[in-house]
Coordinates of C-alpha atoms and ligand atoms in Angstrom, one line a residue:
X1 CA 16.9 23.6 -47.0
X2 CA 14.6 26.2 -45.5
X3 CA 11.6 26.3 -47.6
X4 CA 10.9 29.9 -47.1
X5 CA 14.5 30.8 -48.1
X6 CA 14.2 33.8 -50.5
X7 CA 10.5 33.7 -50.8
X8 CA 8.9 36.9 -51.0
X9 CA 5.9 37.2 -48.9
X10 CA 3.9 40.5 -48.8
X11 CA 2.2 40.6 -45.5
X12 CA -1.1 42.8 -45.6
X13 CA -2.1 43.9 -42.1
X14 CA -5.8 45.2 -41.7
X15 CA -7.1 46.8 -38.6
X16 CA -7.9 44.1 -36.0
X17 CA -6.7 43.6 -32.4
X18 CA -4.7 40.3 -33.9
X19 CA -2.5 42.9 -35.5
X20 CA -0.1 42.9 -32.6
X21 CA 0.8 39.1 -33.5
X22 CA 2.3 40.4 -36.7
X23 CA 5.7 41.7 -35.2
X24 CA 6.0 37.8 -34.2
X25 CA 4.7 36.6 -37.5
X26 CA 7.2 38.6 -39.4
X27 CA 10.0 37.6 -37.2
X28 CA 9.4 33.9 -37.5
X29 CA 9.0 34.4 -41.3
X30 CA 12.2 36.3 -41.7
X31 CA 13.9 33.8 -39.5
X32 CA 13.2 31.1 -41.9
X33 CA 14.8 33.2 -44.9
X34 CA 11.4 34.9 -46.2
X35 CA 11.8 38.3 -47.3
X36 CA 8.6 40.1 -45.6
X37 CA 7.3 43.5 -47.2
X38 CA 4.5 44.6 -44.9
X39 CA 1.7 46.8 -46.1
X40 CA -0.7 48.3 -43.6
X41 CA -4.1 49.6 -43.9
X42 CA -5.1 52.9 -41.9
X43 CA -6.9 51.1 -39.4
X44 CA -4.1 48.7 -38.9
X45 CA -1.7 51.4 -37.8
X46 CA -3.9 52.0 -34.8
X47 CA -3.3 48.5 -33.4
X48 CA 0.5 48.1 -34.1
X49 CA 2.9 51.1 -35.5
X50 CA 4.6 51.0 -38.8
X51 CA 7.9 51.7 -36.8
X52 CA 7.8 48.4 -34.9
X53 CA 6.9 46.3 -38.3
X54 CA 10.0 48.2 -40.0
X55 CA 12.1 47.0 -37.6
X56 CA 11.1 43.5 -37.5
X57 CA 10.9 42.9 -41.3
X58 CA 13.7 45.3 -41.9
X59 CA 12.0 47.2 -44.8
X60 CA 9.9 50.4 -44.8
X61 CA 6.3 49.8 -44.5
X62 CA 3.8 50.5 -47.5
X63 CA 0.8 52.3 -46.5
X64 CA -0.1 54.8 -49.0
X65 CA -1.3 54.4 -52.5
X66 CA -0.7 58.3 -52.9
X67 CA 2.5 59.1 -51.5
X68 CA 5.1 60.2 -54.5
X69 CA 8.0 59.3 -52.3
X70 CA 6.9 55.6 -51.9
X71 CA 5.8 55.4 -55.4
X72 CA 9.1 56.4 -56.6
X73 CA 11.1 53.5 -54.7
X74 CA 8.6 50.7 -55.2
X75 CA 5.4 51.5 -56.6
X76 CA 2.1 49.7 -56.1
X77 CA 2.3 47.9 -59.1
X78 CA 6.2 46.9 -58.7
X79 CA 5.0 45.5 -55.0
X80 CA 2.2 43.4 -56.6
X81 CA 4.5 41.8 -59.0
X82 CA 7.4 41.2 -56.6
X83 CA 5.3 38.9 -54.4
X84 CA 5.5 35.0 -54.3
X85 CA 2.7 35.1 -51.9
X86 CA 0.2 37.6 -50.4
X87 CA -0.8 36.8 -46.8
X88 CA -3.6 38.9 -45.3
X89 CA -3.1 38.4 -41.6
X90 CA -5.3 39.5 -40.0
X91 CA -7.8 40.1 -42.4
X92 CA -10.7 41.9 -41.1
X93 CA -14.5 41.3 -42.1
X94 CA -14.0 44.8 -44.0
X95 CA -11.0 43.8 -45.6
X96 CA -12.7 40.7 -46.9
X97 CA -15.8 42.5 -47.9
X98 CA -13.8 45.0 -49.9
X99 CA -11.6 42.2 -51.5
X100 CA -14.8 40.2 -52.3
X101 CA -16.1 43.6 -54.2
X102 CA -13.1 44.2 -55.9
X103 CA -12.6 47.5 -54.6
X104 CA -9.0 49.4 -54.8
X105 CA -9.6 52.2 -52.3
X106 CA -6.5 51.8 -50.6
X107 CA -2.8 50.5 -51.3
X108 CA -3.6 47.0 -49.8
X109 CA -6.9 46.2 -51.9
X110 CA -5.2 48.0 -54.9
X111 CA -2.4 45.2 -54.6
X112 CA -4.8 42.5 -54.5
X113 CA -6.1 43.7 -57.9
X114 CA -3.1 44.2 -59.3
X115 CA -1.1 41.1 -58.2
X116 CA -0.8 37.4 -60.2
X117 CA 0.5 36.1 -56.7
X118 CA -1.6 33.6 -54.8
X119 CA -3.4 35.1 -52.0
X120 CA -3.8 33.5 -48.6
X121 CA -6.5 35.2 -46.2
X122 CA -6.2 34.7 -42.2
X123 CA -9.7 35.8 -41.1
X124 CA -9.9 37.6 -37.7
X125 CA -13.0 38.9 -36.3
X126 CA -15.8 38.6 -33.5
X127 CA -17.6 35.2 -33.9
X128 CA -20.8 37.0 -34.6
X129 CA -19.3 38.7 -37.6
X130 CA -17.6 35.6 -38.7
X131 CA -20.9 33.7 -38.9
X132 CA -22.7 36.7 -40.4
X133 CA -24.3 35.4 -43.9
X134 CA -22.4 38.6 -45.6
X135 CA -19.1 37.4 -44.3
X136 CA -19.6 34.0 -45.2
X137 CA -20.7 34.7 -48.5
X138 CA -17.7 37.0 -49.3
X139 CA -15.5 34.2 -48.1
X140 CA -17.1 31.7 -50.5
X141 CA -16.6 34.2 -53.3
X142 CA -13.0 34.6 -52.5
X143 CA -12.6 30.8 -52.1
X144 CA -14.4 30.3 -55.6
X145 CA -11.7 32.7 -57.1
X146 CA -9.1 30.4 -55.8
X147 CA -7.7 32.5 -52.8
X148 CA -6.6 30.3 -49.6
X149 CA -8.5 30.7 -46.5
X150 CA -6.5 29.8 -43.3
X151 CA -8.5 29.6 -40.3
X152 CA -10.0 31.1 -38.4
X153 CA -9.3 29.2 -35.1
X154 CA -11.8 28.8 -32.3
X155 CA -11.6 30.1 -28.6
X156 CA -11.7 32.9 -26.4
X157 CA -11.8 36.2 -28.1
X158 CA -10.5 39.7 -27.3
X159 CA -14.1 41.0 -26.7
X160 CA -14.8 38.3 -24.2
X161 CA -16.9 35.9 -26.5
X162 CA -16.1 32.4 -27.3
X163 CA -16.4 31.0 -30.9
X164 CA -14.8 30.9 -34.5
X165 CA -12.9 34.2 -35.6
X166 CA -9.4 34.0 -33.7
X167 CA -6.7 34.8 -36.3
X168 CA -4.2 31.4 -36.6
X169 CA -1.3 31.8 -34.2
X170 CA 1.9 33.1 -36.0
X171 CA 3.4 29.8 -35.9
X172 CA 0.3 28.2 -37.4
X173 CA 0.6 30.9 -40.3
X174 CA 4.4 30.0 -40.6
X175 CA 3.7 26.3 -41.0
X176 CA 0.9 27.3 -43.7
X177 CA 3.4 29.3 -45.6
X178 CA 6.1 26.4 -45.4
X179 CA 3.5 23.9 -46.4
X180 CA 2.6 26.2 -49.4
X181 CA 6.1 26.3 -50.7
X182 CA 7.1 22.7 -50.2
X183 CA 8.3 21.4 -53.6
X184 CA 5.5 19.2 -55.1
X185 CA 5.0 16.9 -57.9
X186 CA 3.0 19.1 -59.9
X187 CA 4.4 22.4 -58.9
X188 CA 4.4 24.7 -62.3
X189 CA 1.8 22.7 -63.9
X190 CA -1.6 24.0 -64.5
X191 CA -4.7 21.8 -65.0
X192 CA -8.0 22.3 -66.0
X193 CA -10.9 19.8 -64.8
X194 CA -14.4 19.6 -65.6
X195 CA -16.5 18.0 -63.1
X196 CA -20.4 17.2 -62.3
X197 CA -23.3 16.7 -64.6
X198 CA -24.7 19.1 -67.4
X199 CA -28.1 20.2 -67.3
X200 CA -30.2 20.4 -70.4
X201 CA -33.3 22.7 -70.5
X202 CA -36.6 21.1 -71.7
X203 CA -38.4 24.4 -70.7
X204 CA -38.1 27.2 -67.9
X205 CA -38.5 24.5 -65.2
X206 CA -37.4 21.3 -66.4
X207 CA -34.2 19.8 -67.6
X208 CA -32.5 16.5 -68.2
X209 CA -29.4 15.5 -66.4
X210 CA -27.6 12.5 -64.7
X211 CA -26.8 11.1 -61.4
X212 CA -23.1 12.7 -61.3
X213 CA -22.3 14.4 -58.0
X214 CA -19.2 16.1 -58.8
X215 CA -17.2 14.0 -56.2
X216 CA -14.5 12.6 -58.4
X217 CA -14.2 15.9 -60.3
X218 CA -13.9 18.1 -57.0
X219 CA -11.3 15.2 -55.5
X220 CA -9.0 15.3 -58.5
X221 CA -8.9 19.4 -58.3
X222 CA -8.5 19.3 -54.4
X223 CA -5.7 16.7 -54.8
X224 CA -4.2 18.4 -57.7
X225 CA -4.0 21.7 -55.9
X226 CA -2.4 20.0 -53.0
X227 CA 0.3 18.4 -55.4
X228 CA 1.4 22.0 -56.3
X229 CA -0.7 22.7 -59.6
X230 CA -2.6 25.5 -60.5
X231 CA -5.9 24.3 -61.0
X232 CA -9.1 25.7 -62.8
X233 CA -12.5 23.7 -62.1
X234 CA -15.3 24.1 -64.6
X235 CA -18.3 22.6 -62.6
X236 CA -21.7 21.7 -63.6
X237 CA -24.7 22.0 -61.0
X238 CA -23.4 20.4 -57.8
X239 CA -24.0 20.4 -53.9
X240 CA -20.3 20.7 -53.1
X241 CA -17.9 23.6 -51.8
X242 CA -15.3 24.4 -54.1
X243 CA -12.0 23.3 -53.2
X244 CA -9.6 25.6 -51.4
X245 CA -7.3 27.4 -53.9
X246 CA -9.0 26.3 -56.8
X247 CA -10.5 28.7 -59.3
X248 CA -14.1 27.4 -60.0
X249 CA -16.3 28.3 -62.8
X250 CA -19.8 27.4 -62.7
X251 CA -21.7 26.4 -65.7
X252 CA -25.1 24.5 -66.5
X253 CA -25.4 23.1 -69.9
X254 CA -22.9 21.1 -72.4
X255 CA -22.8 24.1 -74.6
X256 CA -21.7 26.5 -71.6
X257 CA -19.3 23.9 -70.4
X258 CA -17.7 23.9 -73.9
X259 CA -17.6 27.7 -74.1
X260 CA -16.0 27.9 -70.7
X261 CA -13.5 25.1 -71.3
X262 CA -12.2 26.5 -74.9
X263 CA -11.8 30.1 -73.5
X264 CA -9.5 28.7 -70.9
X265 CA -7.9 25.4 -71.9
X266 CA -5.0 26.7 -73.9
X267 CA -3.5 28.4 -70.9
X268 CA -3.1 25.2 -69.3
X269 CA -0.7 22.0 -69.5
X270 CA -3.3 19.2 -68.6
X271 CA -7.1 18.7 -69.2
X272 CA -9.2 16.3 -67.4
X273 CA -12.6 15.7 -68.5
X274 CA -14.2 14.0 -65.6
X275 CA -17.8 15.8 -65.9
X276 CA -20.8 13.6 -67.2
X277 CA -21.3 15.8 -70.1
X278 CA -25.3 15.0 -71.5
X279 CA -24.5 13.4 -74.9
X280 CA -27.9 14.7 -76.3
X281 CA -30.1 17.9 -75.4
X282 CA -33.6 18.9 -76.4
X283 CA -33.7 20.1 -79.7
X284 CA -35.8 23.4 -79.0
X285 CA -36.3 24.8 -75.5
X286 CA -40.0 25.8 -74.9
X287 CA -40.1 29.4 -73.9
X288 CA -43.0 28.9 -71.4
X289 CA -43.6 25.9 -68.8
X290 CA -45.1 22.7 -71.1
X291 CA -48.4 22.0 -70.0
X292 CA -50.3 18.8 -69.7
X293 CA -52.6 18.1 -71.9
X294 CA -55.9 16.3 -71.6
X295 CA -55.7 13.1 -73.8
X296 CA -52.1 13.2 -74.3
X297 CA -50.4 10.1 -72.6
X298 CA -47.3 10.4 -74.4
X299 CA -45.0 13.1 -74.7
X300 CA -42.0 13.2 -77.2
X301 CA -38.8 15.3 -77.1
X302 CA -36.5 15.4 -80.0
X303 CA -33.0 15.4 -78.8
X304 CA -29.9 16.8 -80.9
X305 CA -26.5 15.9 -80.2
X306 CA -24.5 18.1 -77.8
X307 CA -20.9 18.9 -78.9
X308 CA -18.2 16.7 -77.6
X309 CA -15.8 18.8 -75.4
X310 CA -13.1 16.5 -74.9
X311 CA -12.9 15.6 -78.5
X312 CA -13.0 19.4 -79.3
X313 CA -10.1 20.2 -76.7
X314 CA -7.9 16.9 -78.3
X315 CA -8.1 18.3 -81.7
X316 CA -6.8 21.6 -81.0
X317 CA -3.8 22.3 -83.0
X318 CA -2.2 24.9 -81.1
X319 CA -2.1 24.9 -77.1
X320 CA -3.5 21.3 -76.9
X321 CA -3.0 20.1 -73.4
X322 CA -2.2 16.5 -72.3
X323 CA -5.9 15.3 -72.5
X324 CA -7.2 12.8 -70.2
X325 CA -10.8 11.6 -70.3
X326 CA -13.1 9.5 -68.3
X327 CA -15.3 6.3 -69.4
X328 CA -18.5 5.7 -67.7
X329 CA -19.6 2.3 -68.7
X330 CA -22.1 -0.3 -67.5
X331 CA -20.6 -3.0 -69.9
X332 CA -17.5 -4.3 -71.7
X333 CA -15.8 -1.4 -69.7
X334 CA -12.2 -1.9 -71.3
X335 CA -13.2 -2.2 -75.0
X336 CA -15.5 0.8 -74.9
X337 CA -12.9 2.7 -73.0
X338 CA -10.0 1.8 -75.3
X339 CA -12.7 2.8 -78.3
X340 CA -13.0 6.3 -76.6
X341 CA -9.3 6.6 -76.1
X342 CA -8.6 6.2 -79.7
X343 CA -11.8 7.8 -81.1
X344 CA -11.6 10.9 -79.2
X345 CA -7.8 11.3 -79.7
X346 CA -7.0 10.9 -75.8
X347 CA -3.5 10.6 -74.3
X348 CA -5.1 8.7 -71.2
X349 CA -8.6 7.5 -70.1
X350 CA -9.8 6.5 -66.7
X351 CA -12.3 3.8 -67.1
X352 CA -15.0 3.2 -64.4
X353 CA -17.8 0.7 -64.2
X354 CA -21.0 2.6 -63.4
X355 CA -23.1 -0.3 -63.1
X356 CA -22.1 -1.0 -59.5
X357 CA -23.9 1.4 -57.2
X358 CA -21.5 1.4 -54.5
X359 CA -18.7 3.1 -56.7
X360 CA -18.9 5.4 -59.3
X361 CA -22.0 8.0 -59.6
X362 CA -22.3 9.9 -56.3
X363 CA -20.6 7.5 -53.9
X364 CA -17.4 8.4 -52.1
X365 CA -15.4 5.5 -53.6
X366 CA -14.6 4.3 -57.2
X367 CA -12.8 1.8 -59.1
X368 CA -10.6 2.6 -62.0
X369 CA -8.5 1.2 -64.5
X370 CA -6.3 3.7 -66.3
X371 CA -5.4 3.0 -70.3
X372 CA -3.3 5.0 -72.5
X373 CA -1.9 4.2 -76.3
X374 CA 0.6 2.0 -75.1
X375 CA -0.1 0.7 -71.6
X376 CA -2.6 0.5 -68.7
X377 CA -2.7 0.5 -65.1
X378 CA -5.4 -1.0 -62.7
X379 CA -6.0 1.1 -59.7
X380 CA -8.6 -1.0 -57.9
X381 CA -11.4 0.2 -55.7
X382 CA -10.6 3.1 -53.3
X383 CA -11.8 6.8 -52.0
X384 CA -12.1 9.0 -54.8
X385 CA -9.3 11.2 -53.3
X386 CA -6.9 8.3 -53.1
X387 CA -7.5 7.5 -56.7
X388 CA -7.3 11.2 -57.8
X389 CA -3.6 11.0 -56.2
X390 CA -3.2 7.8 -58.2
X391 CA -4.7 9.0 -61.4
X392 CA -2.6 12.7 -61.1
X393 CA 0.8 10.8 -60.1
X394 CA 0.6 8.4 -63.3
X395 CA -0.3 11.6 -65.4
X396 CA 2.7 13.3 -64.0
X397 CA 4.9 10.4 -64.9
X398 CA 3.4 10.1 -68.5
X399 CA 4.5 14.0 -68.9
X400 CA 7.8 13.5 -67.6
X401 CA 8.1 10.3 -70.1
X402 CA 6.9 12.5 -73.0
X403 CA 9.5 15.4 -71.9
X404 CA 12.4 12.9 -72.3
X405 CA 11.3 11.5 -75.7
Ligands
LIG1 O1 -19.5 12.8 -60.2 P1 -19.4 11.5 -59.4 O2 -21.0 11.3 -58.8 O3 -18.2 11.5 -58.4 O4 -19.2 10.5 -60.4 C1 -17.9 10.4 -61.0 C2 -18.2 9.9 -62.7 C3 -18.7 8.6 -62.6 C4 -19.1 10.8 -63.1 C5 -16.8 9.9 -63.5 O5 -16.0 9.1 -62.8 C6 -16.8 9.8 -64.7 O6 -16.9 8.6 -65.2 N1 -16.9 10.6 -65.8 C7 -17.3 10.7 -67.0 C8 -18.7 10.7 -67.3 C9 -19.0 10.5 -69.0 O7 -19.7 11.4 -69.3 O8 -18.4 9.6 -69.4 P2 -18.5 9.0 -71.0 O9 -18.0 7.9 -71.3 O10 -20.0 9.5 -71.4 O11 -17.8 10.3 -71.8 C10 -16.5 9.9 -72.2 C11 -15.6 11.3 -72.1 O12 -16.0 12.3 -72.9 C12 -15.5 11.7 -70.7 O13 -14.4 12.4 -70.4 C13 -16.5 12.8 -70.8 O14 -16.1 14.2 -70.0 C14 -16.4 13.4 -72.2 N2 -17.7 13.9 -73.1 C15 -18.8 13.1 -72.9 C16 -19.6 13.7 -74.0 C17 -19.6 15.0 -74.5 N3 -20.6 15.7 -75.0 N4 -18.5 15.8 -74.0 C18 -17.4 15.4 -73.3 O15 -16.4 16.0 -73.3

């Protein structure tokens, strides 16, 4: 079966020279069974005519927010609801900036605000404009909001420059669409993952934290997204780029992480607590920087317990997701992990021995054994990405087993 058969793709074209390739792109998508609805900005029409796009898509082009006739046939909200995927190609620096700013000053940007469909962006612009910090920051913002960024490619540009900024070729974009719609193991599932450390403030310039780099949690988010899940990542402070297509929410302290998790978790099927949440925090945060005092060789900080985020999730009466924890142990790994599984009322726990510095905290590899109430599975040592795939596959199997019980 064609993977694009019956898929509704809203193709948003903005005013770049690559717009001329959209006729080819539309033909190739349609040949594979997709329904393509073209929406053009005012500038796009300077590069390719709506008549051409109507001819290749077999549908009238939408280009105006304030056209009573167009609104009467398929209004902008209906259009936004119609799409299975919104593809912005070419996406100029201007369209990317307006999208990042949340503007709705033409039909296309209004649709972007109104749609719940995933949005894929194929940037196309001069290489210097692409490298400009404003464009890069706008793209990071969109990536963080979970939008997919496809390309750009590198090469000779229409203006004569050479570098990154060319729109991906139509067949490459078709392949990305096909890959996007490929049936996947976690299709239709939503997962909330926590990652990284928390920082517990002592005063305005100091905090208590740990060595978590976020690599394990980010690998889980990345792989889960590729397996078809809708993923929300709640991340403590890390130096990693948010994974493509994953909505990433940044927090610092355990209290903030708890608030963001609880505000979102009931809209998800699965919760994975991979963050290294500080168990304790300073009882008081000094308002001013604590000064070194002559004659004081010892300084005491009173610590109080932080809320247990995963135990709070696992206690939910309504909307409780399948809840998976991690156990970071330096000794008696199995017994401590099984203890946490039971005490925190989890469905599964991923036990890792963090006494070995070549695995666990801040390394690219890990060694994990999974435990659930009536079973276990040693996954051995592997890269965090490979382990993420194994963990998510096992979660998916457990969910299937629970569904037939
Ligand atoms: O980030 P990396 O450098 O890639 O390293 C990965 C990792 C070692 C951090 C990761 O694999 C891992 O083990 N994460 C869990 C770390 C941890 O806090 O473990 P714990 O045994 O202290 O906590 C048990 C579970 O309770 C965890 O799911 C934790 O997220 C959760 N917890 C703990 C304390 C708390 N206040 N709230 C919680 O939700």
